[in-house]
CSV table of C-alpha atoms in Angstrom, one decimal:
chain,number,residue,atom,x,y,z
A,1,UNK,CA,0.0,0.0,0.0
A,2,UNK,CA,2.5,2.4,0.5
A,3,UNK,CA,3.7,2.4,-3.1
A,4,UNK,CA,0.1,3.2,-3.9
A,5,UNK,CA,-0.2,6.3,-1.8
A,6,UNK,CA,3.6,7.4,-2.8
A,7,UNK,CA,2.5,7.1,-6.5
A,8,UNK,CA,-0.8,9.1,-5.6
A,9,UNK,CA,1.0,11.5,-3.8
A,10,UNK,CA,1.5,13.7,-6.8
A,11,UNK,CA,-2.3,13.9,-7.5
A,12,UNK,CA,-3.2,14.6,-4.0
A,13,UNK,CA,-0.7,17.2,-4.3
A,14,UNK,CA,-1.8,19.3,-7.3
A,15,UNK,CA,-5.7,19.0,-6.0
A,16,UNK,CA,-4.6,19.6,-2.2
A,17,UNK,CA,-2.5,23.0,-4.1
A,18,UNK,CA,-5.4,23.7,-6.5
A,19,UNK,CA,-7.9,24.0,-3.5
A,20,UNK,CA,-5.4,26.5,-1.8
A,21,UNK,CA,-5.6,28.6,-4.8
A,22,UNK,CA,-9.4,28.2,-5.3
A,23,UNK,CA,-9.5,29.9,-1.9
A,24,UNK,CA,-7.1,32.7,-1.9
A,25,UNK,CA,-6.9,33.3,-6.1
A,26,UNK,CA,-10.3,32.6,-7.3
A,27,UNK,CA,-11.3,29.9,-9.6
A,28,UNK,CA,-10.3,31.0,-12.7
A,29,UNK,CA,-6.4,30.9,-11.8
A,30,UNK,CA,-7.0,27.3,-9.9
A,31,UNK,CA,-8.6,25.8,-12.9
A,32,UNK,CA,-5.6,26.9,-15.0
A,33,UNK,CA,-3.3,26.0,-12.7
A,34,UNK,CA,-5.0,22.1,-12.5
A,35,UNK,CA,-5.5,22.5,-16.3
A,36,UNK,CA,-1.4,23.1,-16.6
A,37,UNK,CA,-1.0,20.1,-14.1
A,38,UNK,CA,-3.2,17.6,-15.4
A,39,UNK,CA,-1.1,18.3,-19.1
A,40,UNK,CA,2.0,18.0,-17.2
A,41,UNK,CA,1.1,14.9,-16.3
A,42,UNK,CA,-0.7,13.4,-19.4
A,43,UNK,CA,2.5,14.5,-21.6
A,44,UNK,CA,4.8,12.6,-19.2
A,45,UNK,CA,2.9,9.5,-19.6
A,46,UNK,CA,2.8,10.2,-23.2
A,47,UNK,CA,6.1,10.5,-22.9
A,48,UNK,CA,7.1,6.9,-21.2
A,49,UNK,CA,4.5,5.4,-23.6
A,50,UNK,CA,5.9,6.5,-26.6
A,51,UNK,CA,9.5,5.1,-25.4
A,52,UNK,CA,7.7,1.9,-24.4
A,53,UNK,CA,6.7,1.6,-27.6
A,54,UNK,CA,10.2,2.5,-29.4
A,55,UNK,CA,11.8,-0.3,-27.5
A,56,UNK,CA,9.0,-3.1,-28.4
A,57,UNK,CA,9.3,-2.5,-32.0
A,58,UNK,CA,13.6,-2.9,-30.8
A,59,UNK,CA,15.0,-7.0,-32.2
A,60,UNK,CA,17.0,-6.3,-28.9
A,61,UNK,CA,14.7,-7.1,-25.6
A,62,UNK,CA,17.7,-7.2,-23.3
A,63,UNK,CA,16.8,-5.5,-19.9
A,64,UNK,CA,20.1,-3.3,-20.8
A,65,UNK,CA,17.7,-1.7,-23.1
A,66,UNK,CA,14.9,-0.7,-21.4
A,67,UNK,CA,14.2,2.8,-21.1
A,68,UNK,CA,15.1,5.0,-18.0
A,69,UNK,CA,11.6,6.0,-16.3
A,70,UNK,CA,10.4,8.7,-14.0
A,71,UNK,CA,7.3,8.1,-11.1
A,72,UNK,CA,5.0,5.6,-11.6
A,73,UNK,CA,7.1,4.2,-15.2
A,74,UNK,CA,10.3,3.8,-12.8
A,75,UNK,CA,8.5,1.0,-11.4
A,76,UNK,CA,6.8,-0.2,-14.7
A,77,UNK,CA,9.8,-0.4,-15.9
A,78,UNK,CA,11.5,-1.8,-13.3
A,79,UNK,CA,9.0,-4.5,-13.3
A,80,UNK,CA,9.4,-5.0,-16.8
A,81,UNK,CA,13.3,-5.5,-16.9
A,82,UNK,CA,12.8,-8.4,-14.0
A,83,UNK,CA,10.2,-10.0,-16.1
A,84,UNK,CA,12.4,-9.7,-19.2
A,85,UNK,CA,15.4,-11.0,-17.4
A,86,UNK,CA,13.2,-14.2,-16.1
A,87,UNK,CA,12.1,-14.9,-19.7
A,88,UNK,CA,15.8,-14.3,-21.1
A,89,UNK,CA,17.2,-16.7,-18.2
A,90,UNK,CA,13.9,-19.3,-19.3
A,91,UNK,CA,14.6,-18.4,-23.2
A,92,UNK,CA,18.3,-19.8,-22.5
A,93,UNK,CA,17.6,-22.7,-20.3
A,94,UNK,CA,14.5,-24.1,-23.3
A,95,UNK,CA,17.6,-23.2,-26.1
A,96,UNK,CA,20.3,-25.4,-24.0
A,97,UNK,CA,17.4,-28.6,-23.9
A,98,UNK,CA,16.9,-27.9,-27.2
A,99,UNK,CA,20.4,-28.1,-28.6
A,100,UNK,CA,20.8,-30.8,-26.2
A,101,UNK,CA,17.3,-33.1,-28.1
A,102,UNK,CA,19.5,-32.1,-31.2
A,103,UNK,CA,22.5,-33.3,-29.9
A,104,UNK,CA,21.4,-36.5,-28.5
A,105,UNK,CA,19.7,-37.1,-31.7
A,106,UNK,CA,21.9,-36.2,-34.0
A,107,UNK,CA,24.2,-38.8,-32.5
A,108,UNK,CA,21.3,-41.8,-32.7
A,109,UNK,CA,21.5,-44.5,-35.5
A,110,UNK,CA,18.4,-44.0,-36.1
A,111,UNK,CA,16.9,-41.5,-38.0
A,112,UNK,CA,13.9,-39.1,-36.4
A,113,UNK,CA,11.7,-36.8,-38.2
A,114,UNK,CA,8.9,-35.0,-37.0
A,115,UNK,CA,5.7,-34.0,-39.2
A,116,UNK,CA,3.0,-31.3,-38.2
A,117,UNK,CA,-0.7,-32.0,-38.5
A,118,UNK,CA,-0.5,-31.4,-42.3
A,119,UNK,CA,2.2,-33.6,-42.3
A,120,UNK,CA,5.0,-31.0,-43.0
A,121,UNK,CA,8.1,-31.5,-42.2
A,122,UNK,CA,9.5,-29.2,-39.1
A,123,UNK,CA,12.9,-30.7,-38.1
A,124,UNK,CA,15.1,-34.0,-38.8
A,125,UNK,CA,18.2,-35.0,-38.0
A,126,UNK,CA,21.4,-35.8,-40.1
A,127,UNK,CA,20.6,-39.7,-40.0
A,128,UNK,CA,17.0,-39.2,-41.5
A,129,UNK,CA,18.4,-36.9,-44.1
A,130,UNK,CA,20.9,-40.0,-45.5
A,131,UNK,CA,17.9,-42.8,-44.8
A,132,UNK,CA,14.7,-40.4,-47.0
A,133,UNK,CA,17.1,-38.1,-48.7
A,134,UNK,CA,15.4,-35.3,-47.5
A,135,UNK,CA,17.8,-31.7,-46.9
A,136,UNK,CA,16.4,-30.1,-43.5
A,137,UNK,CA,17.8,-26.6,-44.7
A,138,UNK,CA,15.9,-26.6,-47.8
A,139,UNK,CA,12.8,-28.9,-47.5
A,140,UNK,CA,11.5,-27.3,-44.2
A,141,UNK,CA,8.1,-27.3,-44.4
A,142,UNK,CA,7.5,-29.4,-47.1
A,143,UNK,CA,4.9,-32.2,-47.4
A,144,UNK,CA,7.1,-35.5,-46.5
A,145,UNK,CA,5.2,-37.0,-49.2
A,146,UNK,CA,6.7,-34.5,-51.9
A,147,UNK,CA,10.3,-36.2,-50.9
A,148,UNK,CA,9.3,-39.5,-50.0
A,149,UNK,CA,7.3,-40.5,-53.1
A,150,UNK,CA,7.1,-43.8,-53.3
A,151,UNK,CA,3.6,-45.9,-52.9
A,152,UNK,CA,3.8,-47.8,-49.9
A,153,UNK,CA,5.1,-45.1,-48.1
A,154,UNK,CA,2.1,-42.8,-49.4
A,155,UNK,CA,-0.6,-45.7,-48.6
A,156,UNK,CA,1.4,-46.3,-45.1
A,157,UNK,CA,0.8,-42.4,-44.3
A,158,UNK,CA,-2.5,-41.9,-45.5
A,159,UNK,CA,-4.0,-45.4,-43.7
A,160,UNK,CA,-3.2,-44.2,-40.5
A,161,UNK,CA,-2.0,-47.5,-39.1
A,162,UNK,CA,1.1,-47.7,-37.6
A,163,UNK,CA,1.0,-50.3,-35.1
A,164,UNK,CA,3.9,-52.1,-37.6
A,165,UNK,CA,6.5,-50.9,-39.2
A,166,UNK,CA,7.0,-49.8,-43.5
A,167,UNK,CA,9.7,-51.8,-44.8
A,168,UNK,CA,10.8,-49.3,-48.2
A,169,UNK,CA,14.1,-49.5,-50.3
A,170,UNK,CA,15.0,-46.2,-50.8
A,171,UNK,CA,15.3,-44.7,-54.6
A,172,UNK,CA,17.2,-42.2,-53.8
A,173,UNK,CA,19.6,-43.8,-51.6
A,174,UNK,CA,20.4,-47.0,-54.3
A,175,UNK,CA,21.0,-50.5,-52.4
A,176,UNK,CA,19.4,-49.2,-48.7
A,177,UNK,CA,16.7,-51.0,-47.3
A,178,UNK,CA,14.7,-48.7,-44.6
A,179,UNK,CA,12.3,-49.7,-41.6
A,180,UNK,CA,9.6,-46.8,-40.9
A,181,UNK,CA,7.8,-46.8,-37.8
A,182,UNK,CA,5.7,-43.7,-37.2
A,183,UNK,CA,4.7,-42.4,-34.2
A,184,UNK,CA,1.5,-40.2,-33.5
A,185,UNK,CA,1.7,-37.6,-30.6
A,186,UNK,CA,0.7,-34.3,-29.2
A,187,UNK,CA,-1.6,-32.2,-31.2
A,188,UNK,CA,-1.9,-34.3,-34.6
A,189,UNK,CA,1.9,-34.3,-34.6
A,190,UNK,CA,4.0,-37.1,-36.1
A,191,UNK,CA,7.2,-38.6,-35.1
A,192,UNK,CA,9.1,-40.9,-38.2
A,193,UNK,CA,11.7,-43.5,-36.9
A,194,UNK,CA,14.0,-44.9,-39.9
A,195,UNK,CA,16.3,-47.5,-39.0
A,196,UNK,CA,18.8,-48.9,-42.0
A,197,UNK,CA,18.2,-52.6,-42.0
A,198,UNK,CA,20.4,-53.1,-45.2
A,199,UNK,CA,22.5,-55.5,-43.7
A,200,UNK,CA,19.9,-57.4,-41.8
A,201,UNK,CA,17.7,-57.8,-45.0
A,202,UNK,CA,20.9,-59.0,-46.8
A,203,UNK,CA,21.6,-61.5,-44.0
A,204,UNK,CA,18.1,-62.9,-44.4
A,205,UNK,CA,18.2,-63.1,-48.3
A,206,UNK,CA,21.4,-65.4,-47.6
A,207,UNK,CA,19.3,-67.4,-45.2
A,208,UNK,CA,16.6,-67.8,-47.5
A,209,UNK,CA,18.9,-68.8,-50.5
A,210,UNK,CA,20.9,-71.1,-48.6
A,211,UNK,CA,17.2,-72.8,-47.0
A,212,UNK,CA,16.3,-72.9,-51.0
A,213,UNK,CA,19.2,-74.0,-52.3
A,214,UNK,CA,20.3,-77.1,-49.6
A,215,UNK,CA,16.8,-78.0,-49.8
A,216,UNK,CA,16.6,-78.5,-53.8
A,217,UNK,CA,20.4,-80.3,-53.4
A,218,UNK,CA,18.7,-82.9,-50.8
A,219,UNK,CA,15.8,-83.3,-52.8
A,220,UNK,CA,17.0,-85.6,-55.6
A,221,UNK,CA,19.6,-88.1,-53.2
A,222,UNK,CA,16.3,-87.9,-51.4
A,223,UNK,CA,14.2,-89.0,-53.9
A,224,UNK,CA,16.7,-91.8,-55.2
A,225,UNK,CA,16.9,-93.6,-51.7
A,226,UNK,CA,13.5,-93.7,-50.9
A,227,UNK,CA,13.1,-94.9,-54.7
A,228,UNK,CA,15.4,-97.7,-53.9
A,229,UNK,CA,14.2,-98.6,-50.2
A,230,UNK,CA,10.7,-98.8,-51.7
A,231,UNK,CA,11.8,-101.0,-54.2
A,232,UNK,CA,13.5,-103.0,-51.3
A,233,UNK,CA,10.5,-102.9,-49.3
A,234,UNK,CA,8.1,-104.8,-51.9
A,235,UNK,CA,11.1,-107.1,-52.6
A,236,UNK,CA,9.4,-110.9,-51.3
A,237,UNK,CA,12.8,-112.0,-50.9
A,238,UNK,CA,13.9,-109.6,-48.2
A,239,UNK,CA,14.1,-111.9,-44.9
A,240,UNK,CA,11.3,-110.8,-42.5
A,241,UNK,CA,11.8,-109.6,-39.1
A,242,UNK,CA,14.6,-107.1,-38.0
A,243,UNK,CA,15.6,-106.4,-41.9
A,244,UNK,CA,12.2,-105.8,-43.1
A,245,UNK,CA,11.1,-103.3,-40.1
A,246,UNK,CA,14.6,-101.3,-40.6
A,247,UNK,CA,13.6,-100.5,-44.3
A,248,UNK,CA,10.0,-99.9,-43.3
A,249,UNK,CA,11.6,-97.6,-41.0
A,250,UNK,CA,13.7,-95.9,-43.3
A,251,UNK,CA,11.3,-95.5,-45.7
A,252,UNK,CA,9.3,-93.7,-43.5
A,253,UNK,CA,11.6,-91.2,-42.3
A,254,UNK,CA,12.8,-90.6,-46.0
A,255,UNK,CA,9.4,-89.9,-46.8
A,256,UNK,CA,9.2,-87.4,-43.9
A,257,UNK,CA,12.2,-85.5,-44.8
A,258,UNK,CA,11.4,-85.6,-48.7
A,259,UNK,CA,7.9,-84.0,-47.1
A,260,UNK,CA,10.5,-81.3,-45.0
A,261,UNK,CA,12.4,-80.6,-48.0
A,262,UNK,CA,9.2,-79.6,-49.8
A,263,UNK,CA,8.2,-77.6,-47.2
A,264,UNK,CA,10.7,-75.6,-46.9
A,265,UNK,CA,11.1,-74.9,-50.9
A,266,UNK,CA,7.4,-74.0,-50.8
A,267,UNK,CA,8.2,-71.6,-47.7
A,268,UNK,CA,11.1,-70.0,-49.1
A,269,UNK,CA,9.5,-69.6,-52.5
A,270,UNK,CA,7.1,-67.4,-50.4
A,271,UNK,CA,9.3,-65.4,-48.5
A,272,UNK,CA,11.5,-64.5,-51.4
A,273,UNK,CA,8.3,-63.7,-53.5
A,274,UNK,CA,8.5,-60.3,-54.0
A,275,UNK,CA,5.7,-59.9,-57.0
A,276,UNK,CA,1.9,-59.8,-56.4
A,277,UNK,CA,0.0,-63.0,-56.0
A,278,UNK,CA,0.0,-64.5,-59.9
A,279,UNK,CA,-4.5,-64.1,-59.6
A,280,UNK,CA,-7.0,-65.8,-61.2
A,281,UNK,CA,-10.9,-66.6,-60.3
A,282,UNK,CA,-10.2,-70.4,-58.4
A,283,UNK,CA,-13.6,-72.7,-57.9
A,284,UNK,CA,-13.5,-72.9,-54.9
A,285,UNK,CA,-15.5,-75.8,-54.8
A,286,UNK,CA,-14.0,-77.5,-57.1
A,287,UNK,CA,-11.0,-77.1,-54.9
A,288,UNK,CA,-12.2,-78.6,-51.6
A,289,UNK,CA,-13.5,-81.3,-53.2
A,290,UNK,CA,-9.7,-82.2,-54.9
A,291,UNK,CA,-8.5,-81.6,-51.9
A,292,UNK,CA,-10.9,-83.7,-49.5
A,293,UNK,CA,-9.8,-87.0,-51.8
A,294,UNK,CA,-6.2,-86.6,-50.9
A,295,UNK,CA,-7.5,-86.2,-47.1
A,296,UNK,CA,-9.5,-88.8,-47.3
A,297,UNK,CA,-6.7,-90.8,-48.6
A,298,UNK,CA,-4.1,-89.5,-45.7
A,299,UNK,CA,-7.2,-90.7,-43.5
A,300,UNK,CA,-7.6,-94.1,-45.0
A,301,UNK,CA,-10.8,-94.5,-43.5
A,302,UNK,CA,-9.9,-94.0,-39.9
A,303,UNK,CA,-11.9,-90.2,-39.8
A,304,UNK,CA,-15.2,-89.5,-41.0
A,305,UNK,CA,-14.8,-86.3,-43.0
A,306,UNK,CA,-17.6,-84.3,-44.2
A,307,UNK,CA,-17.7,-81.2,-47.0
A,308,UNK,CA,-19.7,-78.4,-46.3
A,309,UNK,CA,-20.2,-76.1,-49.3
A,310,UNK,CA,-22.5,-73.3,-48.1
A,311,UNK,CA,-21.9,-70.6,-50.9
A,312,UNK,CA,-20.2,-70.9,-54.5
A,313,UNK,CA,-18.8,-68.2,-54.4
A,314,UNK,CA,-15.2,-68.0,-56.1
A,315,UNK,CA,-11.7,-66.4,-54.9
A,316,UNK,CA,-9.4,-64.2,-56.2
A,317,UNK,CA,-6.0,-65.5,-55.7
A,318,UNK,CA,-3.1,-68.4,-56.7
A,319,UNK,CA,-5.1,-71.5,-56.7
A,320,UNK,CA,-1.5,-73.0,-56.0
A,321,UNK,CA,-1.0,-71.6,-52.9
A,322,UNK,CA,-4.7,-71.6,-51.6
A,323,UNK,CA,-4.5,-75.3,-52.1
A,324,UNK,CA,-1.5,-75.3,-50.0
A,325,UNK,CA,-2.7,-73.4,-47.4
A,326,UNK,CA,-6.4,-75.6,-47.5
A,327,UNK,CA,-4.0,-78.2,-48.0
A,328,UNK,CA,-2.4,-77.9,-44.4
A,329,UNK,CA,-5.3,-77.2,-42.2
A,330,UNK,CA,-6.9,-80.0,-43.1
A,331,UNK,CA,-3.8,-82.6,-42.7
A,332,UNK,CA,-3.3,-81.3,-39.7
A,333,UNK,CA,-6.4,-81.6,-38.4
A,334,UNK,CA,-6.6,-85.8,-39.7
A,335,UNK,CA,-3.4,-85.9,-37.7
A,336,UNK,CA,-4.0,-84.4,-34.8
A,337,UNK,CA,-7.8,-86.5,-34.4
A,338,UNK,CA,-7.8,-89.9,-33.1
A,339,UNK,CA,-9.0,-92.7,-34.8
A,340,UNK,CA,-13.2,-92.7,-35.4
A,341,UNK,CA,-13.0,-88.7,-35.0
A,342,UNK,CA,-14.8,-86.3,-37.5
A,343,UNK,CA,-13.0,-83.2,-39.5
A,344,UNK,CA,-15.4,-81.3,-41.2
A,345,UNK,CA,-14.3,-78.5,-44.1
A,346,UNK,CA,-16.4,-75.7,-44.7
A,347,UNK,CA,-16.7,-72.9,-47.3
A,348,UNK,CA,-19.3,-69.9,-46.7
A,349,UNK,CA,-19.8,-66.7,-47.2
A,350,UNK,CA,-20.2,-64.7,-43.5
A,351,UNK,CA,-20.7,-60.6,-43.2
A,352,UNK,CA,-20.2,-60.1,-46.5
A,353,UNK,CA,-16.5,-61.9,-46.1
A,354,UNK,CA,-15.8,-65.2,-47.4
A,355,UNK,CA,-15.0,-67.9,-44.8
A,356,UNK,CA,-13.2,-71.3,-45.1
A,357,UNK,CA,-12.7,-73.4,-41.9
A,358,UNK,CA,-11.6,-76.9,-40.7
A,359,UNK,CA,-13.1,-77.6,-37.3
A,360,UNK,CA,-12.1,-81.2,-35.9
A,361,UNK,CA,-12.6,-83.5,-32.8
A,362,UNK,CA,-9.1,-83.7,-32.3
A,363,UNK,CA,-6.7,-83.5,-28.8
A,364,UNK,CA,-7.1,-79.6,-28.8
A,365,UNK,CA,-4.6,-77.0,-28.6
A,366,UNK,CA,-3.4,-75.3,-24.8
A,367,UNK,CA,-4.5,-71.5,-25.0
A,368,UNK,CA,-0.3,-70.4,-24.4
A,369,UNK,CA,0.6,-71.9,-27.2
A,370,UNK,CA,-1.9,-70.9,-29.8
A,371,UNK,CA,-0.5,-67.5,-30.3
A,372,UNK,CA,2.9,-69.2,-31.6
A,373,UNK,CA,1.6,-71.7,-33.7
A,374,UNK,CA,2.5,-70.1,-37.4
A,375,UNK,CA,6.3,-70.2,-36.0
A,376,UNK,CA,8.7,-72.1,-38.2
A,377,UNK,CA,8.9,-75.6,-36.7
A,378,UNK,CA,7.1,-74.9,-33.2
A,379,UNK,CA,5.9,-77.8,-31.9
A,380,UNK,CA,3.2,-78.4,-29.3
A,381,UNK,CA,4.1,-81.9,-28.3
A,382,UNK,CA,7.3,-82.9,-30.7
A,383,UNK,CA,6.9,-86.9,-29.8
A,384,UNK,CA,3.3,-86.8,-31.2
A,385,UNK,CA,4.8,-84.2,-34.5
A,386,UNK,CA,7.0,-87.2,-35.3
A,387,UNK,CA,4.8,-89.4,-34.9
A,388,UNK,CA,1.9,-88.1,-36.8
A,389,UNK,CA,4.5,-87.5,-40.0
A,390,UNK,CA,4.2,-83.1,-39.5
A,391,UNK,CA,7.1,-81.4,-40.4
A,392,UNK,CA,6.6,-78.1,-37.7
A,393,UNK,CA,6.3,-75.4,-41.3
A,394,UNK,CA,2.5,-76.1,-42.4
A,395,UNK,CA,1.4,-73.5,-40.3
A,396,UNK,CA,4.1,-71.3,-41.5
A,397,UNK,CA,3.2,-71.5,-44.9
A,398,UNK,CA,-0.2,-70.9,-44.0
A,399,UNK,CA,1.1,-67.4,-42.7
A,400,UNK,CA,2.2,-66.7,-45.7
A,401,UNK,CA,-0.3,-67.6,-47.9
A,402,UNK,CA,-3.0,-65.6,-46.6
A,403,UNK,CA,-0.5,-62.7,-45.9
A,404,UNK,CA,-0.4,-62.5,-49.6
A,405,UNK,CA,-4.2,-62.5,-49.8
A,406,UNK,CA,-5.1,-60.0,-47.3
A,407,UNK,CA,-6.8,-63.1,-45.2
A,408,UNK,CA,-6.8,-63.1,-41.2
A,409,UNK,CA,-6.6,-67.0,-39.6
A,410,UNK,CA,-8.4,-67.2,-36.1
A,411,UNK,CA,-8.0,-70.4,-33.8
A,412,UNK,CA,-10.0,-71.5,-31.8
A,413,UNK,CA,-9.4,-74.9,-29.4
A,414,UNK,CA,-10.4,-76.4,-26.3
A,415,UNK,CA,-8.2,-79.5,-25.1
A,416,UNK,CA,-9.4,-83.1,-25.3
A,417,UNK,CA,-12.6,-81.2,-27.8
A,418,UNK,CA,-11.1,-80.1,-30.9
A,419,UNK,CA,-10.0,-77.0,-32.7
A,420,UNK,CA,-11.2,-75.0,-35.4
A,421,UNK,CA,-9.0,-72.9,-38.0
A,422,UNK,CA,-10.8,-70.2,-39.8
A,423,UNK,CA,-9.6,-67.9,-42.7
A,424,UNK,CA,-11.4,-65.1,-44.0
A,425,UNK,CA,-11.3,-63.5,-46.9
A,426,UNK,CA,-11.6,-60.4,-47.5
A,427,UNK,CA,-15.1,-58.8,-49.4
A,428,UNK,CA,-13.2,-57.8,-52.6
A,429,UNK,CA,-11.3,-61.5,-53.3
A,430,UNK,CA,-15.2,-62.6,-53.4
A,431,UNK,CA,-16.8,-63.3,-56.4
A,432,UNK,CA,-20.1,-64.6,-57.5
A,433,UNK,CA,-20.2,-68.1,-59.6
A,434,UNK,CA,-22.2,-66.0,-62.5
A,435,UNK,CA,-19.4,-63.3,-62.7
């Protein structure tokens, strides 16, 4: 309160002094003596207003250039300077974490760039600018997609779904392979990992070759000896006993890794794919019911398998590889049903999806390990996988398959009741028989 009164004091003064003079003077000469006082005063605010405004329109805030004031702008001013000093002190402290978040990133592997609500680019570091071949000092501001041009990365953008990442080989950038994982956050903002995954891609090309290429090598010694202990097998002359069950046995497991060998060509054709699906219209029916004599041979009357056809609807797709993937659901579920069990195959059209399924009576599958199943050679039980003949990449190739065809596989089980494997299909890979 008291720097209230002392800035009133000057006021006070000039009515306390215009009252005196109203009294001995008259009140002409006190009015012009107020009217002199009061433009005293209004040209001295003037005054500190107009100097106010000369140092906002200054580039140079600093307190140092504050203007000197007189009265009431002293403390105005004084005020001003502290609160310019705290914003200065804050100013430095945000531009230290800043160059800091620079620094840190500019050091990462990994390349960060971060996209406004329209998707504009507003900073990036030095990593990002080798991965998208994108120049921070020039393309500021730009749409990412005016840069980054290539279709997948567009769709990836523009789908909004980012829960994995955008594998994209890089056109400007010749021989790099790129991961893209982007990140929404704060106020429609984006945040765009890259990661070079050159090397890792290369390794798992040599992987795949060298799965492809041992496997066709096997394939024909393969072929000739279980030829030959075939042959050896039938031969009426072979002694019975020990001789006959050792090529009965090794007959069997030749068969089982001539099975193994064409899995894995099959899965590695696949995964080295890198075309679209080769499509054609595939009878679907006609399919299933090819398919349900070869499991009805694998069965050799021990199951009682049934074919439900509920819709003739048609696919879009390979017929090759949606035999395969048919093909594995249902020997798997003749293998995995005990003797006098039923396996029923199914084809209908549900929500405006197509839907194939196998369900079975069969041992049933634990809930932990359902989620794994579609890994390369997992096994539930691996006594009962050799025994049943499986080779652990059916499921795998499955995967695969319906990756290729925009097709979801849902499992269902409950132990010692059965399981159930569904596919569906999406709406546009339906189409009607009179099409």
């Amino acid at each position: 309160m008291s720097d209230f009164w002392q800035r009133s004091f000057n006021i006070v003064f000039i009515i306390f002094i215009t009252a005196v003079l109203w009294m001995i003077l008259g009140a002409v000469k006190a009015l012009i003596f107020l009217s002199i006082a009061l433009l005293w005063l209004v040209l001295h605010h003037i005054r500190h207003l107009v100097a106010l405004e000369r140092w906002l329109q200054l580039s140079d805030h600093s307190p140092a250039s504050i203007p000197a004031g007189s009265g009431a702008w002293d403390d105005v001013f004084a005020h001003l300077a502290r609160y310019v000093r705290q914003h200065s002190q804050s100013q430095e402290l945000l531009n230290l974490a800043l160059e800091r978040m620079r620094s840190v990133t500019s050091a990462m592997p990994d390349g960060i760039v971060i996209l406004d609500k329209s998707d504009r680019i507003e900073w990036c570091n030095p990593v990002a600018e080798q991965h998208l071949g994108i120049n921070l000092s020039l393309d500021a501001g730009q749409q990412i997609t005016y840069l980054v041009r290539q279709i997948p990365f567009v769709e990836y953008l523009t789908k909004r779904k980012y829960s994995n990442p955008l594998i994209l080989n890089q056109t400007r950038q010749q021989g790099i392979i790129v991961s893209l994982q982007l990140v929404p956050y704060g106020y429609n903002q984006k945040l765009i990992i890259s990661r070079d995954i050159t090397r890792f891609e290369k390794i798992e090309t040599m992987r795949r070759d060298f799965i492809a290429n041992v496997s066709h090598e096997l394939r024909t010694p393969l072929t000739v000896i279980g030829g030959f202990l075939e042959t050896l097998s039938a031969d009426e002359n072979v002694n019975t006993g020990f001789n006959k069950r050792a090529l009965v046995l090794m007959s069997e497991q030749a068969a089982r890794m001539q099975r193994l060998i064409e899995d894995l060509l099959i899965l590695s054709r696949l995964e080295n794919e890198q075309s679209s699906v080769n499509e054609r219209i595939v009878d679907v029916t006609s399919l299933l019911r090819g398919i349900l004599q070869d499991a009805e041979s694998l069965s050799a009357g021990r199951h009682q398998i049934i074919l439900n056809i509920a819709t003739q609807d048609q696919l879009l797709g390979s017929e090759e590889e949606l035999r395969s993937a048919f093909g594995n659901l249902i020997s798997n579920a003749i293998r995995y049903t005990p003797d006098n069990g039923e396996v029923s195959i199914n084809w209908e059209k549900r929500d405006g999806q197509g839907l194939f399924f196998v369900q079975d009576s069969g041992i049933g599958i634990e809930p932990e390990h359902i989620p794994r199943l579609t890994e390369r050679f997992y096994r539930v039980d691996s006594s009962r996988s050799r025994e049943t003949g499986g080779t652990g990449l059916g499921l795998a190739i499955v995967k695969h398959v319906l990756s290729r065809h925009q097709a979801r596989l849902e499992i269902t089980s409950q132990v010692g009741k059965g399981s159930r494997f569904s596919i569906w299909f999406p709406a546009r890979r339906l189409v009607p028989e009179n099409e």
